[in-house]
Amino acid sequence: QPSLAPDGGAEKKLMKNRITCYSAGQQLPGIHFFILSKGLNAGKPLDAACPNCFVFSCKSKEERDKYFWICYGLWQSNHFRVHLVGSVIPFLRKSELVMLVDQADSIVRFEGDKFWNQVRLLSEFHEMSNRVKNHLAYLEMTKRAAVAKIIAL
């Protein structure tokens, strides 16, 4: 398994410019996603903005998918966790995020089709997980309605 060792260069500088701190009301680029910056889930990619996140600007939908899933993989495998700083509310520094994403991108470029096959599989798991969550929410709602009916007697 390739390690995520620092490597630097022009691409890292480009990556640094594509990741910015989010602020409410900010004009967002056309294609983007968000990355949580604070808490134990720092590094988690998000579709919607939240107060403590970065914005990752992308040039195309394919590029967005690539970097979204790179971040998802780094987050799921706890690569971000060892880079968190802060004693009360841990946070991820932008420089650490840029370094890890850049390193993972180098590995992904080497892996090619294998990466996209894994992304398809992860995407299917993600969709299945969302369906199960929706079913559980529906069951909870039905359970509350049944209890309310019993109490209303």
CSV table of N, CA and C in Angstrom, one decimal:
chain,number,residue,atom,x,y,z
A,1,GLN,N,0.9,-1.2,0.0
A,1,GLN,CA,0.0,0.0,0.0
A,1,GLN,C,0.9,1.2,0.0
A,2,PRO,N,0.7,2.2,-0.9
A,2,PRO,CA,1.5,3.4,-1.0
A,2,PRO,C,1.3,4.2,0.3
A,3,SER,N,2.3,4.9,0.7
A,3,SER,CA,2.2,5.8,1.9
A,3,SER,C,1.8,7.2,1.4
A,4,LEU,N,1.3,7.9,2.4
A,4,LEU,CA,0.9,9.3,2.1
A,4,LEU,C,2.1,10.2,2.5
A,5,ALA,N,3.2,10.2,1.9
A,5,ALA,CA,4.3,11.0,2.3
A,5,ALA,C,4.3,12.3,1.6
A,6,PRO,N,4.8,13.4,2.2
A,6,PRO,CA,4.7,14.7,1.6
A,6,PRO,C,5.5,14.8,0.2
A,7,ASP,N,5.0,15.5,-0.7
A,7,ASP,CA,5.8,15.7,-2.0
A,7,ASP,C,5.9,17.1,-2.5
A,8,GLY,N,5.0,18.0,-2.3
A,8,GLY,CA,5.1,19.4,-2.7
A,8,GLY,C,5.1,19.6,-4.2
A,9,GLY,N,5.3,20.8,-4.7
A,9,GLY,CA,5.4,21.2,-6.1
A,9,GLY,C,4.3,22.1,-6.5
A,10,ALA,N,4.3,22.3,-7.9
A,10,ALA,CA,3.3,23.2,-8.5
A,10,ALA,C,1.9,22.8,-8.2
A,11,GLU,N,1.6,21.4,-8.3
A,11,GLU,CA,0.3,20.9,-8.1
A,11,GLU,C,-0.3,21.2,-6.7
A,12,LYS,N,0.6,21.2,-5.7
A,12,LYS,CA,0.2,21.5,-4.4
A,12,LYS,C,-0.2,22.9,-4.3
A,13,LYS,N,0.5,23.9,-5.0
A,13,LYS,CA,0.1,25.3,-5.0
A,13,LYS,C,-1.3,25.5,-5.6
A,14,LEU,N,-1.5,24.7,-6.7
A,14,LEU,CA,-2.8,24.8,-7.4
A,14,LEU,C,-3.9,24.3,-6.4
A,15,MET,N,-3.6,23.2,-5.7
A,15,MET,CA,-4.6,22.6,-4.8
A,15,MET,C,-4.9,23.6,-3.7
A,16,LYS,N,-3.9,24.3,-3.2
A,16,LYS,CA,-4.1,25.2,-2.1
A,16,LYS,C,-5.0,26.3,-2.5
A,17,ASN,N,-5.0,26.8,-3.8
A,17,ASN,CA,-5.9,27.8,-4.2
A,17,ASN,C,-7.3,27.4,-4.5
A,18,ARG,N,-7.5,26.1,-4.6
A,18,ARG,CA,-8.8,25.5,-4.8
A,18,ARG,C,-9.6,25.2,-3.6
A,19,ILE,N,-8.9,25.2,-2.4
A,19,ILE,CA,-9.5,24.9,-1.2
A,19,ILE,C,-9.5,26.3,-0.4
A,20,THR,N,-10.7,26.7,0.0
A,20,THR,CA,-10.8,28.0,0.7
A,20,THR,C,-11.7,27.8,1.9
A,21,CYS,N,-11.7,28.7,2.9
A,21,CYS,CA,-12.5,28.7,4.0
A,21,CYS,C,-13.9,29.2,3.6
A,22,TYR,N,-14.9,28.5,4.0
A,22,TYR,CA,-16.3,28.9,3.7
A,22,TYR,C,-16.8,30.0,4.7
A,23,SER,N,-17.5,31.0,4.1
A,23,SER,CA,-18.2,32.0,5.0
A,23,SER,C,-19.6,32.2,4.4
A,24,ALA,N,-20.6,32.3,5.3
A,24,ALA,CA,-22.0,32.5,4.8
A,24,ALA,C,-22.1,33.7,3.9
A,25,GLY,N,-22.9,33.5,2.8
A,25,GLY,CA,-23.1,34.5,1.9
A,25,GLY,C,-22.0,34.6,0.8
A,26,GLN,N,-21.0,33.8,0.9
A,26,GLN,CA,-19.9,33.8,0.0
A,26,GLN,C,-20.4,33.3,-1.4
A,27,GLN,N,-19.8,34.0,-2.5
A,27,GLN,CA,-20.1,33.6,-3.8
A,27,GLN,C,-19.4,32.3,-4.1
A,28,LEU,N,-20.1,31.2,-4.4
A,28,LEU,CA,-19.5,29.9,-4.6
A,28,LEU,C,-19.3,29.6,-6.0
A,29,PRO,N,-18.2,28.9,-6.3
A,29,PRO,CA,-17.9,28.5,-7.7
A,29,PRO,C,-19.0,27.5,-8.2
A,30,GLY,N,-19.1,27.4,-9.5
A,30,GLY,CA,-20.1,26.5,-10.1
A,30,GLY,C,-20.1,25.1,-9.6
A,31,ILE,N,-18.9,24.5,-9.7
A,31,ILE,CA,-18.8,23.1,-9.2
A,31,ILE,C,-17.9,23.0,-8.0
A,32,HIS,N,-18.5,22.5,-6.9
A,32,HIS,CA,-17.8,22.5,-5.7
A,32,HIS,C,-18.4,21.5,-4.7
A,33,PHE,N,-17.7,21.2,-3.6
A,33,PHE,CA,-18.2,20.5,-2.5
A,33,PHE,C,-17.5,21.1,-1.2
A,34,PHE,N,-18.0,20.7,-0.1
A,34,PHE,CA,-17.5,21.2,1.2
A,34,PHE,C,-16.8,20.1,2.0
A,35,ILE,N,-15.9,20.6,2.9
A,35,ILE,CA,-15.2,19.6,3.7
A,35,ILE,C,-15.2,20.2,5.1
A,36,LEU,N,-15.7,19.4,6.0
A,36,LEU,CA,-15.8,19.8,7.4
A,36,LEU,C,-14.4,20.1,8.0
A,37,SER,N,-14.3,21.2,8.7
A,37,SER,CA,-12.9,21.6,9.2
A,37,SER,C,-12.8,21.4,10.7
A,38,LYS,N,-13.8,21.3,11.4
A,38,LYS,CA,-13.7,21.2,12.9
A,38,LYS,C,-14.5,20.0,13.5
A,39,GLY,N,-14.0,19.5,14.6
A,39,GLY,CA,-14.6,18.4,15.3
A,39,GLY,C,-13.9,17.1,14.9
A,40,LEU,N,-14.4,16.0,15.5
A,40,LEU,CA,-13.8,14.7,15.2
A,40,LEU,C,-14.1,14.2,13.8
A,41,ASN,N,-15.0,14.8,13.2
A,41,ASN,CA,-15.3,14.4,11.8
A,41,ASN,C,-14.7,15.3,10.8
A,42,ALA,N,-13.7,16.1,11.2
A,42,ALA,CA,-13.0,17.0,10.3
A,42,ALA,C,-12.4,16.2,9.1
A,43,GLY,N,-12.6,16.8,7.9
A,43,GLY,CA,-12.1,16.1,6.7
A,43,GLY,C,-13.3,15.4,6.0
A,44,LYS,N,-14.4,15.3,6.6
A,44,LYS,CA,-15.6,14.7,6.0
A,44,LYS,C,-16.1,15.5,4.8
A,45,PRO,N,-16.2,15.0,3.6
A,45,PRO,CA,-16.8,15.8,2.5
A,45,PRO,C,-18.3,15.9,2.7
A,46,LEU,N,-18.8,17.1,2.3
A,46,LEU,CA,-20.2,17.4,2.4
A,46,LEU,C,-20.8,18.0,1.1
A,47,ASP,N,-22.1,17.7,0.9
A,47,ASP,CA,-22.7,18.4,-0.3
A,47,ASP,C,-23.2,19.7,0.1
A,48,ALA,N,-23.6,20.0,1.4
A,48,ALA,CA,-24.1,21.3,1.8
A,48,ALA,C,-23.1,21.9,2.7
A,49,ALA,N,-23.1,23.3,2.7
A,49,ALA,CA,-22.2,24.0,3.6
A,49,ALA,C,-22.7,23.9,5.0
A,50,CYS,N,-21.7,24.1,5.9
A,50,CYS,CA,-22.0,24.3,7.3
A,50,CYS,C,-21.0,25.3,7.9
A,51,PRO,N,-21.2,25.9,9.1
A,51,PRO,CA,-20.4,27.0,9.6
A,51,PRO,C,-18.9,26.7,9.6
A,52,ASN,N,-18.4,25.5,9.8
A,52,ASN,CA,-17.0,25.2,10.0
A,52,ASN,C,-16.6,24.3,8.9
A,53,CYS,N,-16.4,24.9,7.7
A,53,CYS,CA,-16.0,24.0,6.6
A,53,CYS,C,-15.1,24.7,5.5
A,54,PHE,N,-14.5,24.0,4.7
A,54,PHE,CA,-13.8,24.5,3.6
A,54,PHE,C,-14.6,24.3,2.3
A,55,VAL,N,-14.3,25.1,1.3
A,55,VAL,CA,-15.0,24.9,0.0
A,55,VAL,C,-13.9,24.4,-1.0
A,56,PHE,N,-14.2,23.3,-1.7
A,56,PHE,CA,-13.2,22.8,-2.7
A,56,PHE,C,-13.8,23.1,-4.0
A,57,SER,N,-13.2,24.0,-4.8
A,57,SER,CA,-13.6,24.3,-6.2
A,57,SER,C,-13.1,23.4,-7.2
A,58,CYS,N,-14.0,23.0,-8.1
A,58,CYS,CA,-13.6,22.0,-9.1
A,58,CYS,C,-13.9,22.5,-10.5
A,59,LYS,N,-13.2,22.0,-11.5
A,59,LYS,CA,-13.3,22.4,-12.9
A,59,LYS,C,-14.4,21.6,-13.6
A,60,SER,N,-14.7,20.4,-13.2
A,60,SER,CA,-15.7,19.6,-13.8
A,60,SER,C,-16.4,18.6,-12.8
A,61,LYS,N,-17.5,18.0,-13.2
A,61,LYS,CA,-18.2,17.1,-12.4
A,61,LYS,C,-17.3,15.9,-12.1
A,62,GLU,N,-16.6,15.4,-13.1
A,62,GLU,CA,-15.7,14.3,-12.9
A,62,GLU,C,-14.6,14.6,-11.8
A,63,GLU,N,-14.1,15.8,-11.9
A,63,GLU,CA,-13.1,16.2,-11.0
A,63,GLU,C,-13.7,16.3,-9.6
A,64,ARG,N,-14.9,16.9,-9.5
A,64,ARG,CA,-15.6,16.9,-8.2
A,64,ARG,C,-15.7,15.6,-7.6
A,65,ASP,N,-16.2,14.6,-8.4
A,65,ASP,CA,-16.4,13.3,-7.9
A,65,ASP,C,-15.1,12.7,-7.4
A,66,LYS,N,-14.0,12.9,-8.2
A,66,LYS,CA,-12.7,12.3,-7.8
A,66,LYS,C,-12.3,12.9,-6.5
A,67,TYR,N,-12.3,14.2,-6.3
A,67,TYR,CA,-11.8,14.8,-5.0
A,67,TYR,C,-12.7,14.5,-3.9
A,68,PHE,N,-14.0,14.5,-4.1
A,68,PHE,CA,-15.0,14.2,-3.1
A,68,PHE,C,-14.7,12.8,-2.5
A,69,TRP,N,-14.5,11.8,-3.4
A,69,TRP,CA,-14.3,10.4,-3.0
A,69,TRP,C,-12.9,10.2,-2.4
A,70,ILE,N,-11.9,11.0,-2.8
A,70,ILE,CA,-10.6,11.0,-2.2
A,70,ILE,C,-10.7,11.5,-0.7
A,71,CYS,N,-11.4,12.6,-0.5
A,71,CYS,CA,-11.7,13.1,0.8
A,71,CYS,C,-12.5,12.1,1.7
A,72,TYR,N,-13.4,11.5,1.0
A,72,TYR,CA,-14.3,10.5,1.7
A,72,TYR,C,-13.4,9.3,2.2
A,73,GLY,N,-12.5,8.9,1.3
A,73,GLY,CA,-11.6,7.8,1.7
A,73,GLY,C,-10.7,8.1,2.8
A,74,LEU,N,-10.1,9.3,2.7
A,74,LEU,CA,-9.2,9.8,3.7
A,74,LEU,C,-9.9,9.9,5.1
A,75,TRP,N,-11.1,10.4,5.0
A,75,TRP,CA,-11.9,10.6,6.2
A,75,TRP,C,-12.3,9.2,6.8
A,76,GLN,N,-12.8,8.3,6.0
A,76,GLN,CA,-13.2,7.0,6.5
A,76,GLN,C,-12.0,6.2,7.0
A,77,SER,N,-10.8,6.4,6.5
A,77,SER,CA,-9.7,5.6,6.9
A,77,SER,C,-8.9,6.4,8.0
A,78,ASN,N,-9.5,7.4,8.6
A,78,ASN,CA,-8.9,8.2,9.7
A,78,ASN,C,-7.6,8.9,9.4
A,79,HIS,N,-7.3,9.1,8.1
A,79,HIS,CA,-6.0,9.8,7.8
A,79,HIS,C,-6.0,11.3,8.3
A,80,PHE,N,-7.2,11.9,8.4
A,80,PHE,CA,-7.3,13.2,8.9
A,80,PHE,C,-7.1,13.3,10.4
A,81,ARG,N,-7.6,12.3,11.1
A,81,ARG,CA,-7.6,12.3,12.5
A,81,ARG,C,-6.3,12.6,13.2
A,82,VAL,N,-5.2,12.0,12.7
A,82,VAL,CA,-3.9,12.2,13.3
A,82,VAL,C,-3.4,13.6,13.0
A,83,HIS,N,-4.0,14.4,12.1
A,83,HIS,CA,-3.6,15.7,11.8
A,83,HIS,C,-4.4,16.8,12.5
A,84,LEU,N,-5.4,16.4,13.3
A,84,LEU,CA,-6.2,17.4,14.0
A,84,LEU,C,-5.4,18.0,15.1
A,85,VAL,N,-5.6,19.3,15.3
A,85,VAL,CA,-5.0,20.1,16.4
A,85,VAL,C,-6.1,20.8,17.2
A,86,GLY,N,-5.7,21.2,18.4
A,86,GLY,CA,-6.6,21.9,19.3
A,86,GLY,C,-7.1,21.0,20.5
A,87,SER,N,-7.2,21.5,21.6
A,87,SER,CA,-7.5,20.7,22.8
A,87,SER,C,-9.0,20.6,23.1
A,88,VAL,N,-9.8,21.6,22.8
A,88,VAL,CA,-11.2,21.6,23.1
A,88,VAL,C,-12.0,21.1,21.9
A,89,ILE,N,-11.9,21.9,20.9
A,89,ILE,CA,-12.5,21.5,19.6
A,89,ILE,C,-11.4,21.3,18.6
A,90,PRO,N,-11.2,20.0,18.2
A,90,PRO,CA,-10.1,19.7,17.3
A,90,PRO,C,-10.4,20.3,15.9
A,91,PHE,N,-9.4,20.7,15.2
A,91,PHE,CA,-9.7,21.2,13.8
A,91,PHE,C,-8.6,20.8,12.9
A,92,LEU,N,-8.9,20.8,11.6
A,92,LEU,CA,-7.9,20.4,10.6
A,92,LEU,C,-7.4,21.7,9.9
A,93,ARG,N,-6.1,21.8,9.9
A,93,ARG,CA,-5.5,23.0,9.2
A,93,ARG,C,-5.6,22.8,7.7
A,94,LYS,N,-5.8,23.9,7.0
A,94,LYS,CA,-5.9,23.9,5.5
A,94,LYS,C,-4.7,23.3,4.9
A,95,SER,N,-3.5,23.6,5.5
A,95,SER,CA,-2.2,23.1,4.9
A,95,SER,C,-2.2,21.6,5.0
A,96,GLU,N,-2.7,21.0,6.1
A,96,GLU,CA,-2.7,19.6,6.3
A,96,GLU,C,-3.7,18.9,5.3
A,97,LEU,N,-4.8,19.5,5.1
A,97,LEU,CA,-5.8,19.0,4.2
A,97,LEU,C,-5.2,19.0,2.8
A,98,VAL,N,-4.6,20.1,2.4
A,98,VAL,CA,-4.0,20.2,1.0
A,98,VAL,C,-3.0,19.2,0.8
A,99,MET,N,-2.1,19.0,1.8
A,99,MET,CA,-1.0,18.0,1.7
A,99,MET,C,-1.6,16.6,1.5
A,100,LEU,N,-2.6,16.2,2.4
A,100,LEU,CA,-3.2,14.9,2.3
A,100,LEU,C,-3.9,14.6,1.0
A,101,VAL,N,-4.7,15.6,0.6
A,101,VAL,CA,-5.4,15.4,-0.7
A,101,VAL,C,-4.5,15.3,-1.9
A,102,ASP,N,-3.4,16.2,-1.9
A,102,ASP,CA,-2.5,16.1,-2.9
A,102,ASP,C,-1.7,14.8,-3.0
A,103,GLN,N,-1.4,14.2,-1.8
A,103,GLN,CA,-0.7,13.0,-1.8
A,103,GLN,C,-1.6,11.8,-2.3
A,104,ALA,N,-2.8,11.9,-1.8
A,104,ALA,CA,-3.8,10.8,-2.2
A,104,ALA,C,-4.1,11.0,-3.7
A,105,ASP,N,-4.1,12.2,-4.3
A,105,ASP,CA,-4.3,12.4,-5.7
A,105,ASP,C,-3.2,11.7,-6.5
A,106,SER,N,-2.0,11.9,-6.0
A,106,SER,CA,-0.9,11.2,-6.7
A,106,SER,C,-1.0,9.7,-6.8
A,107,ILE,N,-1.5,9.1,-5.7
A,107,ILE,CA,-1.7,7.7,-5.7
A,107,ILE,C,-2.9,7.3,-6.6
A,108,VAL,N,-4.0,8.1,-6.6
A,108,VAL,CA,-5.1,7.8,-7.5
A,108,VAL,C,-4.7,7.9,-8.9
A,109,ARG,N,-3.9,8.9,-9.3
A,109,ARG,CA,-3.5,9.0,-10.7
A,109,ARG,C,-2.7,7.7,-11.1
A,110,PHE,N,-2.0,7.1,-10.2
A,110,PHE,CA,-1.2,5.9,-10.5
A,110,PHE,C,-2.2,4.7,-10.6
A,111,GLU,N,-3.3,4.7,-9.8
A,111,GLU,CA,-4.2,3.6,-9.7
A,111,GLU,C,-5.2,3.6,-10.9
A,112,GLY,N,-5.6,4.7,-11.4
A,112,GLY,CA,-6.5,4.8,-12.5
A,112,GLY,C,-7.8,4.1,-12.4
A,113,ASP,N,-8.1,3.1,-13.3
A,113,ASP,CA,-9.4,2.5,-13.3
A,113,ASP,C,-9.7,1.8,-12.0
A,114,LYS,N,-8.7,1.3,-11.3
A,114,LYS,CA,-9.0,0.6,-10.0
A,114,LYS,C,-9.7,1.6,-9.0
A,115,PHE,N,-9.2,2.9,-9.0
A,115,PHE,CA,-9.9,3.9,-8.2
A,115,PHE,C,-11.3,4.1,-8.6
A,116,TRP,N,-11.6,4.3,-9.9
A,116,TRP,CA,-13.0,4.5,-10.3
A,116,TRP,C,-13.9,3.3,-10.0
A,117,ASN,N,-13.4,2.1,-10.1
A,117,ASN,CA,-14.2,0.9,-9.8
A,117,ASN,C,-14.5,1.0,-8.3
A,118,GLN,N,-13.6,1.3,-7.5
A,118,GLN,CA,-13.8,1.4,-6.0
A,118,GLN,C,-14.8,2.6,-5.7
A,119,VAL,N,-14.7,3.7,-6.5
A,119,VAL,CA,-15.7,4.8,-6.3
A,119,VAL,C,-17.1,4.3,-6.6
A,120,ARG,N,-17.2,3.6,-7.7
A,120,ARG,CA,-18.6,3.1,-8.1
A,120,ARG,C,-19.1,2.2,-7.0
A,121,LEU,N,-18.3,1.3,-6.4
A,121,LEU,CA,-18.7,0.5,-5.3
A,121,LEU,C,-19.1,1.3,-4.1
A,122,LEU,N,-18.2,2.2,-3.7
A,122,LEU,CA,-18.5,3.1,-2.6
A,122,LEU,C,-19.8,3.9,-2.8
A,123,SER,N,-20.0,4.4,-4.0
A,123,SER,CA,-21.2,5.1,-4.3
A,123,SER,C,-22.5,4.2,-4.1
A,124,GLU,N,-22.4,3.0,-4.5
A,124,GLU,CA,-23.5,2.1,-4.3
A,124,GLU,C,-23.8,1.8,-2.8
A,125,PHE,N,-22.7,1.6,-2.1
A,125,PHE,CA,-22.8,1.4,-0.6
A,125,PHE,C,-23.5,2.7,0.0
A,126,HIS,N,-23.0,3.8,-0.4
A,126,HIS,CA,-23.6,5.1,0.1
A,126,HIS,C,-25.1,5.2,-0.2
A,127,GLU,N,-25.5,4.9,-1.4
A,127,GLU,CA,-26.9,4.9,-1.7
A,127,GLU,C,-27.7,3.9,-0.9
A,128,MET,N,-27.2,2.7,-0.8
A,128,MET,CA,-27.9,1.7,0.0
A,128,MET,C,-28.0,2.2,1.5
A,129,SER,N,-27.0,2.8,2.0
A,129,SER,CA,-27.0,3.3,3.4
A,129,SER,C,-28.0,4.3,3.5
A,130,ASN,N,-28.1,5.2,2.6
A,130,ASN,CA,-29.2,6.3,2.6
A,130,ASN,C,-30.6,5.7,2.6
A,131,ARG,N,-30.8,4.7,1.7
A,131,ARG,CA,-32.1,4.0,1.7
A,131,ARG,C,-32.4,3.4,3.0
A,132,VAL,N,-31.5,2.7,3.7
A,132,VAL,CA,-31.7,2.1,5.0
A,132,VAL,C,-32.1,3.2,6.0
A,133,LYS,N,-31.3,4.3,6.0
A,133,LYS,CA,-31.6,5.4,6.9
A,133,LYS,C,-33.0,6.0,6.7
A,134,ASN,N,-33.4,6.1,5.5
A,134,ASN,CA,-34.8,6.6,5.2
A,134,ASN,C,-35.8,5.6,5.7
A,135,HIS,N,-35.6,4.3,5.5
A,135,HIS,CA,-36.5,3.3,6.0
A,135,HIS,C,-36.6,3.3,7.5
A,136,LEU,N,-35.4,3.5,8.2
A,136,LEU,CA,-35.4,3.6,9.7
A,136,LEU,C,-36.2,4.8,10.1
A,137,ALA,N,-36.0,5.9,9.5
A,137,ALA,CA,-36.8,7.1,9.8
A,137,ALA,C,-38.3,6.9,9.7
A,138,TYR,N,-38.7,6.3,8.6
A,138,TYR,CA,-40.1,6.0,8.4
A,138,TYR,C,-40.6,5.1,9.5
A,139,LEU,N,-39.8,4.0,9.9
A,139,LEU,CA,-40.3,3.1,10.9
A,139,LEU,C,-40.4,3.9,12.3
A,140,GLU,N,-39.5,4.8,12.6
A,140,GLU,CA,-39.6,5.6,13.8
A,140,GLU,C,-40.8,6.5,13.8
A,141,MET,N,-41.1,7.1,12.6
A,141,MET,CA,-42.3,7.9,12.5
A,141,MET,C,-43.6,7.1,12.7
A,142,THR,N,-43.6,5.9,12.1
A,142,THR,CA,-44.8,5.0,12.2
A,142,THR,C,-44.9,4.6,13.7
A,143,LYS,N,-43.8,4.3,14.4
A,143,LYS,CA,-43.8,3.9,15.8
A,143,LYS,C,-44.4,5.0,16.6
A,144,ARG,N,-43.9,6.2,16.4
A,144,ARG,CA,-44.4,7.4,17.2
A,144,ARG,C,-45.9,7.6,16.9
A,145,ALA,N,-46.4,7.4,15.7
A,145,ALA,CA,-47.8,7.5,15.4
A,145,ALA,C,-48.6,6.5,16.1
A,146,ALA,N,-48.1,5.2,16.2
A,146,ALA,CA,-48.8,4.1,16.9
A,146,ALA,C,-48.9,4.4,18.4
A,147,VAL,N,-47.8,4.9,18.9
A,147,VAL,CA,-47.8,5.3,20.4
A,147,VAL,C,-48.7,6.4,20.6
A,148,ALA,N,-48.8,7.4,19.8
A,148,ALA,CA,-49.7,8.5,19.9
A,148,ALA,C,-51.1,8.1,19.9
A,149,LYS,N,-51.4,7.1,19.0
A,149,LYS,CA,-52.8,6.6,18.9
A,149,LYS,C,-53.2,5.9,20.2
A,150,ILE,N,-52.2,5.1,20.8
A,150,ILE,CA,-52.5,4.4,22.0
A,150,ILE,C,-52.8,5.4,23.1
A,151,ILE,N,-52.0,6.4,23.2
A,151,ILE,CA,-52.1,7.4,24.3
A,151,ILE,C,-53.4,8.2,24.1
A,152,ALA,N,-53.8,8.4,22.9
A,152,ALA,CA,-55.0,9.2,22.6
A,152,ALA,C,-56.3,8.5,23.0
A,153,LEU,N,-56.3,7.2,23.2
A,153,LEU,CA,-57.5,6.4,23.6
A,153,LEU,C,-58.1,6.9,24.8
